[in-house]
Structure formats: structure tokens, C-alpha cells
GROMACS .gro file of C-alpha atoms in nm:
model
  352
    1MET     CA    1   1.951   8.795  17.519
    2ARG     CA    2   1.616   8.689  17.377
    3ARG     CA    3   1.571   9.031  17.212
    4ASN     CA    4   1.916   9.004  17.050
    5LEU     CA    5   1.836   8.657  16.919
    6LYS     CA    6   1.518   8.790  16.761
    7ARG     CA    7   1.712   9.071  16.596
    8ILE     CA    8   1.970   8.827  16.460
    9ALA     CA    9   1.694   8.599  16.333
   10LEU     CA   10   1.524   8.895  16.163
   11ILE     CA   11   1.848   9.008  16.000
   12LEU     CA   12   1.919   8.656  15.874
   13ALA     CA   13   1.566   8.624  15.740
   14LEU     CA   14   1.591   8.956  15.556
   15ALA     CA   15   1.932   8.860  15.419
   16PHE     CA   16   1.791   8.529  15.297
   17LEU     CA   17   1.503   8.704  15.124
   18ALA     CA   18   1.739   8.956  14.963
   19LEU     CA   19   1.972   8.686  14.833
   20THR     CA   20   1.679   8.482  14.709
   21PHE     CA   21   1.551   8.780  14.512
   22VAL     CA   22   1.893   8.873  14.375
   23ASN     CA   23   1.940   8.518  14.249
   24ALA     CA   24   1.586   8.451  14.129
   25SER     CA   25   1.598   8.284  13.790
   26TRP     CA   26   1.277   8.453  13.671
   27ILE     CA   27   1.434   8.799  13.695
   28ALA     CA   28   1.658   8.723  13.399
   29PRO     CA   29   1.516   8.700  13.046
   30THR     CA   30   1.468   8.356  12.896
   31PRO     CA   31   1.798   8.264  12.726
   32ARG     CA   32   1.801   8.244  12.350
   33GLY     CA   33   1.900   7.923  12.178
   34TYR     CA   34   1.877   7.556  12.261
   35PRO     CA   35   2.089   7.294  12.439
   36LYS     CA   36   2.388   7.171  12.240
   37LEU     CA   37   2.485   6.806  12.283
   38ILE     CA   38   2.855   6.719  12.310
   39ALA     CA   39   2.903   6.358  12.201
   40HIS     CA   40   3.196   6.232  12.409
   41ARG     CA   41   3.418   6.024  12.175
   42GLY     CA   42   3.131   6.015  11.924
   43ALA     CA   43   2.907   5.708  11.945
   44TYR     CA   44   3.101   5.446  12.137
   45GLN     CA   45   3.081   5.142  12.362
   46LEU     CA   46   3.003   5.248  12.718
   47TYR     CA   47   3.186   5.071  12.997
   48SER     CA   48   3.159   5.016  13.369
   49THR     CA   49   3.348   5.268  13.579
   50ALA     CA   50   3.326   5.052  13.893
   51GLY     CA   51   3.671   5.008  14.045
   52MET     CA   52   3.829   5.190  13.753
   53THR     CA   53   4.177   5.337  13.792
   54ARG     CA   54   4.394   5.545  13.563
   55ASP     CA   55   4.548   5.226  13.423
   56SER     CA   56   4.224   5.033  13.373
   57CYS     CA   57   4.160   4.889  13.027
   58THR     CA   58   3.810   5.016  12.955
   59ALA     CA   59   3.775   4.797  12.645
   60THR     CA   60   3.754   4.494  12.876
   61LYS     CA   61   3.475   4.655  13.083
   62ILE     CA   62   3.219   4.740  12.813
   63TYR     CA   63   2.849   4.675  12.853
   64PRO     CA   64   2.685   4.423  12.614
   65PRO     CA   65   2.695   4.603  12.277
   66THR     CA   66   2.374   4.750  12.138
   67HIS     CA   67   2.537   4.915  11.834
   68PRO     CA   68   2.852   4.861  11.622
   69TYR     CA   69   3.033   5.192  11.676
   70LEU     CA   70   3.374   5.239  11.834
   71GLU     CA   71   3.512   5.550  12.001
   72ASN     CA   72   3.713   5.807  11.806
   73THR     CA   73   3.634   5.647  11.469
   74LEU     CA   74   3.485   5.816  11.165
   75GLY     CA   75   3.185   5.584  11.181
   76GLY     CA   76   3.117   5.664  11.545
   77MET     CA   77   3.151   6.037  11.479
   78ALA     CA   78   2.919   6.020  11.177
   79GLU     CA   79   2.658   5.839  11.385
   80ALA     CA   80   2.688   6.102  11.658
   81ARG     CA   81   2.628   6.373  11.402
   82ARG     CA   82   2.328   6.185  11.261
   83LEU     CA   83   2.184   6.151  11.611
   84GLY     CA   84   2.187   6.525  11.667
   85ALA     CA   85   2.519   6.604  11.835
   86GLN     CA   86   2.615   6.968  11.786
   87MET     CA   87   2.973   6.896  11.896
   88ILE     CA   88   3.190   6.585  11.893
   89GLU     CA   89   3.470   6.533  12.146
   90VAL     CA   90   3.786   6.364  12.011
   91ASP     CA   91   4.119   6.266  12.163
   92ILE     CA   92   4.438   6.349  11.978
   93ALA     CA   93   4.787   6.199  11.991
   94PRO     CA   94   5.097   6.285  11.785
   95THR     CA   95   5.258   6.001  11.593
   96ALA     CA   96   5.623   5.917  11.537
   97ASP     CA   97   5.610   6.067  11.188
   98GLY     CA   98   5.474   6.404  11.300
   99LYS     CA   99   5.106   6.349  11.229
  100LEU     CA  100   4.808   6.354  11.463
  101ALA     CA  101   4.608   6.040  11.529
  102VAL     CA  102   4.262   6.040  11.688
  103PHE     CA  103   4.297   5.788  11.970
  104HIS     CA  104   4.228   5.798  12.341
  105ASP     CA  105   4.476   5.571  12.516
  106TRP     CA  106   4.841   5.641  12.584
  107THR     CA  107   4.931   5.286  12.475
  108LEU     CA  108   4.797   5.046  12.212
  109ASP     CA  109   4.779   4.736  12.431
  110CYS     CA  110   4.425   4.779  12.567
  111ARG     CA  111   4.199   4.806  12.266
  112THR     CA  112   4.414   4.711  11.966
  113ASN     CA  113   4.635   4.421  11.862
  114GLY     CA  114   4.939   4.646  11.889
  115THR     CA  115   5.174   4.717  12.177
  116GLY     CA  116   5.366   5.016  12.309
  117GLU     CA  117   5.301   5.389  12.310
  118VAL     CA  118   5.085   5.546  12.044
  119ARG     CA  119   5.337   5.826  12.008
  120LYS     CA  120   5.611   5.581  11.906
  121ALA     CA  121   5.411   5.443  11.613
  122THR     CA  122   5.377   5.596  11.268
  123MET     CA  123   5.036   5.674  11.124
  124ALA     CA  124   5.077   5.389  10.876
  125GLN     CA  125   5.145   5.148  11.161
  126LEU     CA  126   4.836   5.266  11.345
  127LYS     CA  127   4.627   5.220  11.031
  128ALA     CA  128   4.738   4.857  11.011
  129LEU     CA  129   4.605   4.777  11.359
  130ASP     CA  130   4.266   4.636  11.459
  131ALA     CA  131   4.100   4.908  11.667
  132GLY     CA  132   3.834   4.664  11.793
  133HIS     CA  133   4.066   4.381  11.896
  134GLY     CA  134   4.048   4.413  12.276
  135TYR     CA  135   3.678   4.480  12.338
  136THR     CA  136   3.493   4.227  12.552
  137ALA     CA  137   3.175   4.243  12.761
  138ASP     CA  138   3.208   3.901  12.925
  139GLY     CA  139   3.555   3.891  13.073
  140GLY     CA  140   3.728   3.769  12.759
  141LYS     CA  141   3.495   3.488  12.656
  142THR     CA  142   3.398   3.670  12.338
  143PHE     CA  143   3.537   3.968  12.147
  144PRO     CA  144   3.251   4.114  11.939
  145PHE     CA  145   3.461   4.368  11.749
  146ARG     CA  146   3.777   4.168  11.692
  147GLY     CA  147   3.882   4.177  11.328
  148LYS     CA  148   3.633   4.452  11.247
  149GLY     CA  149   3.846   4.753  11.334
  150VAL     CA  150   4.140   4.731  11.093
  151GLY     CA  151   4.216   5.075  10.956
  152LEU     CA  152   3.967   5.252  11.183
  153ILE     CA  153   4.215   5.468  11.376
  154PRO     CA  154   4.179   5.796  11.189
  155GLU     CA  155   4.435   6.062  11.118
  156LEU     CA  156   4.311   6.403  11.229
  157SER     CA  157   4.316   6.530  10.870
  158GLU     CA  158   4.052   6.267  10.785
  159VAL     CA  159   3.829   6.388  11.065
  160LEU     CA  160   3.865   6.751  10.960
  161ALA     CA  161   3.782   6.658  10.600
  162ALA     CA  162   3.479   6.452  10.703
  163PHE     CA  163   3.337   6.714  10.941
  164PRO     CA  164   3.428   7.056  10.799
  165ASP     CA  165   3.115   7.221  10.941
  166LYS     CA  166   3.079   7.034  11.271
  167ALA     CA  167   3.216   7.177  11.595
  168LEU     CA  168   3.483   6.956  11.751
  169LEU     CA  169   3.615   6.945  12.106
  170PHE     CA  170   3.983   6.845  12.105
  171ASN     CA  171   4.124   6.670  12.411
  172PHE     CA  172   4.497   6.700  12.477
  173LYS     CA  173   4.614   6.381  12.648
  174SER     CA  174   4.966   6.492  12.735
  175LYS     CA  175   5.143   6.790  12.893
  176ASP     CA  176   5.356   6.860  12.585
  177ALA     CA  177   5.290   7.218  12.475
  178ALA     CA  178   5.415   7.136  12.124
  179GLU     CA  179   5.096   6.938  12.062
  180ALA     CA  180   4.903   7.266  12.051
  181ASP     CA  181   5.128   7.393  11.772
  182LEU     CA  182   5.087   7.065  11.584
  183LEU     CA  183   4.710   7.082  11.617
  184LEU     CA  184   4.684   7.443  11.508
  185ALA     CA  185   4.900   7.366  11.202
  186ALA     CA  186   4.662   7.083  11.110
  187LEU     CA  187   4.360   7.311  11.149
  188LYS     CA  188   4.518   7.577  10.930
  189ALA     CA  189   4.615   7.319  10.668
  190ALA     CA  190   4.250   7.212  10.653
  191GLY     CA  191   4.137   7.574  10.619
  192ARG     CA  192   3.937   7.545  10.940
  193ASP     CA  193   3.825   7.852  11.135
  194SER     CA  194   3.788   7.706  11.483
  195VAL     CA  195   3.662   8.028  11.640
  196LYS     CA  196   3.385   8.065  11.383
  197LEU     CA  197   3.286   7.697  11.405
  198GLY     CA  198   3.289   7.697  11.784
  199ASP     CA  199   3.559   7.434  11.833
  200GLY     CA  200   3.688   7.374  12.183
  201PHE     CA  201   4.023   7.267  12.326
  202TYR     CA  202   4.087   7.117  12.667
  203GLY     CA  203   4.320   6.908  12.882
  204SER     CA  204   4.369   6.802  13.240
  205VAL     CA  205   4.587   7.089  13.360
  206GLU     CA  206   4.640   7.454  13.276
  207ASP     CA  207   5.001   7.429  13.167
  208GLY     CA  208   5.138   7.252  12.861
  209PRO     CA  209   4.917   7.242  12.550
  210VAL     CA  210   4.622   7.421  12.716
  211ALA     CA  211   4.828   7.728  12.802
  212ARG     CA  212   4.994   7.717  12.462
  213MET     CA  213   4.660   7.699  12.281
  214ARG     CA  214   4.538   8.002  12.479
  215ASP     CA  215   4.836   8.192  12.338
  216LEU     CA  216   4.791   8.062  11.984
  217LEU     CA  217   4.414   8.109  11.971
  218PRO     CA  218   4.321   8.383  12.221
  219GLN     CA  219   3.962   8.406  12.091
  220GLY     CA  220   3.908   8.032  12.107
  221TRP     CA  221   3.728   7.819  12.363
  222VAL     CA  222   4.012   7.675  12.571
  223PHE     CA  223   3.978   7.519  12.914
  224SER     CA  224   4.122   7.260  13.147
  225LYS     CA  225   3.983   7.043  13.422
  226ASP     CA  226   4.169   7.271  13.663
  227SER     CA  227   4.011   7.590  13.524
  228VAL     CA  228   3.664   7.433  13.522
  229LYS     CA  229   3.706   7.330  13.884
  230ALA     CA  230   3.821   7.681  13.979
  231CYS     CA  231   3.525   7.851  13.811
  232THR     CA  232   3.266   7.599  13.932
  233LYS     CA  233   3.387   7.602  14.291
  234ALA     CA  234   3.416   7.982  14.303
  235TYR     CA  235   3.068   8.039  14.162
  236ALA     CA  236   2.912   7.787  14.399
  237LEU     CA  237   3.044   8.006  14.683
  238GLN     CA  238   3.022   8.359  14.541
  239GLY     CA  239   2.721   8.333  14.313
  240TRP     CA  240   2.479   8.355  14.604
  241LEU     CA  241   2.614   8.704  14.675
  242GLY     CA  242   2.536   8.806  14.317
  243LEU     CA  243   2.903   8.791  14.221
  244THR     CA  244   3.060   8.643  13.909
  245PRO     CA  245   3.409   8.518  14.004
  246ASP     CA  246   3.711   8.624  13.801
  247ALA     CA  247   3.784   8.253  13.754
  248CYS     CA  248   3.474   8.233  13.533
  249ARG     CA  249   3.562   8.519  13.298
  250GLY     CA  250   3.605   8.362  12.956
  251GLY     CA  251   3.588   8.030  13.138
  252THR     CA  252   3.379   7.717  13.161
  253LEU     CA  253   3.133   7.619  13.434
  254MET     CA  254   3.014   7.259  13.478
  255ILE     CA  255   2.691   7.177  13.658
  256PRO     CA  256   2.607   6.816  13.758
  257LEU     CA  257   2.244   6.717  13.719
  258ASN     CA  258   2.216   6.622  14.085
  259TYR     CA  259   2.364   6.951  14.214
  260GLN     CA  260   2.173   7.209  14.011
  261PHE     CA  261   2.020   7.345  14.332
  262ALA     CA  262   2.364   7.451  14.456
  263TYR     CA  263   2.420   7.714  14.185
  264ALA     CA  264   2.274   8.058  14.244
  265GLY     CA  265   2.032   8.186  13.981
  266TRP     CA  266   2.003   7.856  13.800
  267PRO     CA  267   1.919   7.847  13.521
  268ASN     CA  268   1.831   8.184  13.364
  269ARG     CA  269   2.008   8.421  13.603
  270LEU     CA  270   2.323   8.210  13.603
  271ILE     CA  271   2.324   8.189  13.224
  272GLN     CA  272   2.285   8.567  13.203
  273ARG     CA  273   2.584   8.616  13.432
  274MET     CA  274   2.802   8.368  13.244
  275GLU     CA  275   2.715   8.514  12.904
  276ALA     CA  276   2.806   8.861  13.033
  277VAL     CA  277   3.164   8.746  13.100
  278GLY     CA  278   3.201   8.522  12.794
  279ALA     CA  279   3.181   8.198  12.990
  280ARG     CA  280   3.024   7.872  12.873
  281VAL     CA  281   2.811   7.635  13.078
  282ILE     CA  282   2.815   7.257  13.047
  283VAL     CA  283   2.560   7.032  13.216
  284ILE     CA  284   2.706   6.692  13.305
  285GLY     CA  285   2.556   6.375  13.446
  286PRO     CA  286   2.501   6.303  13.816
  287GLN     CA  287   2.823   6.294  14.015
  288ASP     CA  288   2.811   6.047  14.304
  289ASP     CA  289   2.947   5.709  14.405
  290ALA     CA  290   2.732   5.513  14.158
  291ASP     CA  291   2.880   5.345  13.852
  292ARG     CA  292   2.834   5.638  13.613
  293PRO     CA  293   3.023   5.807  13.332
  294MET     CA  294   3.081   6.181  13.339
  295GLY     CA  295   2.801   6.267  13.098
  296LEU     CA  296   2.440   6.174  13.038
  297ASP     CA  297   2.384   5.808  12.953
  298LEU     CA  298   2.013   5.757  13.016
  299PRO     CA  299   1.742   5.918  12.799
  300GLU     CA  300   1.530   6.030  13.095
  301GLN     CA  301   1.816   6.245  13.224
  302LEU     CA  302   1.732   6.500  12.956
  303GLY     CA  303   1.413   6.571  13.148
  304GLU     CA  304   1.624   6.704  13.434
  305VAL     CA  305   1.784   6.972  13.214
  306PRO     CA  306   1.586   7.300  13.241
  307ALA     CA  307   1.379   7.381  12.932
  308SER     CA  308   1.541   7.726  12.906
  309PHE     CA  309   1.900   7.597  12.914
  310ASN     CA  310   2.094   7.701  12.604
  311GLY     CA  311   2.443   7.580  12.688
  312TYR     CA  312   2.618   7.249  12.635
  313VAL     CA  313   2.518   6.903  12.758
  314TRP     CA  314   2.796   6.645  12.794
  315VAL     CA  315   2.664   6.314  12.659
  316ASP     CA  316   2.833   5.977  12.698
  317ASP     CA  317   2.562   5.774  12.528
  318ILE     CA  318   2.459   5.974  12.224
  319TYR     CA  319   2.303   5.655  12.082
  320THR     CA  320   2.019   5.679  12.334
  321VAL     CA  321   2.025   6.041  12.451
  322GLY     CA  322   2.031   6.196  12.102
  323PRO     CA  323   1.702   6.040  11.984
  324ALA     CA  324   1.545   6.113  12.324
  325LEU     CA  325   1.590   6.483  12.251
  326ARG     CA  326   1.496   6.456  11.884
  327PRO     CA  327   1.287   6.140  11.825
  328ALA     CA  328   1.294   6.187  11.447
  329TYR     CA  329   1.659   6.075  11.454
  330ASN     CA  330   1.567   5.731  11.590
  331LYS     CA  331   1.606   5.478  11.309
  332ARG     CA  332   1.633   5.165  11.526
  333ASN     CA  333   1.426   4.861  11.430
  334PRO     CA  334   1.209   4.679  11.689
  335VAL     CA  335   1.479   4.421  11.765
  336ALA     CA  336   1.740   4.692  11.830
  337GLU     CA  337   1.488   4.881  12.043
  338ALA     CA  338   1.422   4.575  12.258
  339GLU     CA  339   1.794   4.506  12.306
  340LEU     CA  340   1.857   4.868  12.399
  341ALA     CA  341   1.563   4.878  12.640
  342ALA     CA  342   1.699   4.570  12.819
  343GLU     CA  343   2.046   4.725  12.846
  344LEU     CA  344   1.909   5.055  12.979
  345GLU     CA  345   1.700   4.875  13.239
  346ARG     CA  346   2.005   4.675  13.349
  347ARG     CA  347   2.197   5.002  13.380
  348ARG     CA  348   1.924   5.159  13.592
  349GLN     CA  349   1.900   4.863  13.825
  350MET     CA  350   2.276   4.861  13.869
  351ARG     CA  351   2.253   5.213  14.014
  352ASP     CA  352   1.951   5.167  14.237
   0.00000   0.00000   0.00000
């Protein structure tokens, strides 16, 4: 019995050494390129995710503002570009008159002075609304952006005209496959080559507009939360055997900062494997029970991203994370710096 246990222990030890060698990051060449920041919704007002549900009004949960930018607005996108974002994520919604608005929510009630579904309003009606009406950081005592957001809901054509050379990540908010056709028509009308620019397209599930966009743009970067989960979960299990799952071919893999250790060959070997099958890798923020957004929202988190990483980094607070990566982009005055430092410290303490 004791001899058999020794043999088993030896076999397991040898297997461990073999797998460690197969997945050693240093075996792979250093990846070419640099990390590419995805500015989620552009520069926007971050909010508390504590107790948040699908129906929560995030405009009423924002942190004390440290900048004037609102999500999915041309100003917020321009600031994200200035702060070094290589890609800007935007949410799209069709309007009653067949156009595409850039707006996150399904209804207007949360953040504007309008009511009802976005899809039942015309673009002209959306333009007449105050996009900053509902924002409050103190439970409704004050509304710092009220009256300042009239006309700020952009039509997609405005975004495409303003950012003809900037990669965009389009988020489908519904399951209506026709939205993919509407989006592609808008891209063609703007003369935009999404494959060349590196645009991306995603939604919650594989069917509907995501599947349709795969058909319409087979060479494009198209993914869903479902497909990301399938690739990420499969690689976490199979990668240690030196395998690249079929679910990752042409797919997207997401790696949380606090679970990097769980992915075989991270970073260089994993990147080599993903590049070989045309897959993209996105680093996201820590995923746990703390009050956190999906992406990076503290400047020091950049220090946890490997120096050799050349994929995408999902950023929720481009206002702080962008200048942390490229300090030359920081144009804040001392007063703004002090206000931001206080807000970041409050955010850190909230998670301790």
C-alpha cells in the first residue's frame, strides 16, 4: 500500500511538473503591441452597484461628481479619446422613426425628463430631452446635471461622424435581430470599414442581433456574454492540459484581475494560444462581492495588468485610469486633483 502511494505521488508530481512546463509563460515570445483601453460608455458618472438589480436607476446612485461628462454623449466620448482610450463602448437603440440613438436604458424615466420606452420616441423627441435630469449623488437633494443635458442624446450618425478613425464597441440592448441590419446600414452610410478599424459588436445572448451580425459581418469582432462565458470557462478547465477550446476559436476571453492565476500560461503563453485561433483577450476588474463595476475604476489596478499584455482592458473610469497609464494626458488642475483623490480614497475604503 505504502509503495503504491509513493508511486501515485511520484506520478502526480511528474504530471504537475509537465503541466507547469507546458503552460510556462516564458516559453512563449513576448507579445507585440500594447494594452488597448476600452472606455465603457466613454467618460461617465460612476455609480454604486450595491444592491443593484436589473431595474435599478443608476443615475440616482452616482458617486459625487468629479467631472462634467455623461455616459454615451459626444462630450464623454471625446474626453475618453483624449484620455487615451483606444476603443469606446456605446449602447444603441432604434427610434420610432427608424434611426439609431446612442442611449443605454430601455426607458427614459431614469436619467431624463422624459417617460416611456426609448424605442417609441423619435430622434427629434430624444434630442429635446434633458439627458442629465435624473442624476443625483445625495438621494435627490441635489441634481448637479439637471438642465445641462438638453440635446445631448446623440444619433449614431453623429458619433460615426465625430469618431471616423476611433474603434467603437457597439452594445445591442435588445434581442431584435433587425437591429443588426439597422446598424450595418448606418455604418455603410457613413463609409465605415468596421473590420479595418477594429470595431466590436456584442450583446447579452448569442441569438438575435449578435447572431445576425455574425452573418452580416463574418470577419468582424462579434461576441456575446454567453460566448465569452463559454470560452472563459472552457479555457480555465482545458488550458492546463495545453488545449485551446473550440469555444475560443474566433472568440473572446475575459480575465478578471483577481483570477489571473487561474488561467494556464498567463500571460504570454495564453496570448500566443488565443492569437493562434483569432481570439481576443479582455482584462476586466476584480470580480467579487465588493461594490465594483465590471471594469477598472482605480488607477493602481493598472499595475496588476502584466507588462507584456497586448489585449484589451475594460475601463469603467477612464477619467482616472487613462492618465494613470499615460500621465501626459492628465490636464486636471490642483483643485480637481484634490477632489478626485478624495473620491478615490472614499471608493477604496468602501471596499476594504
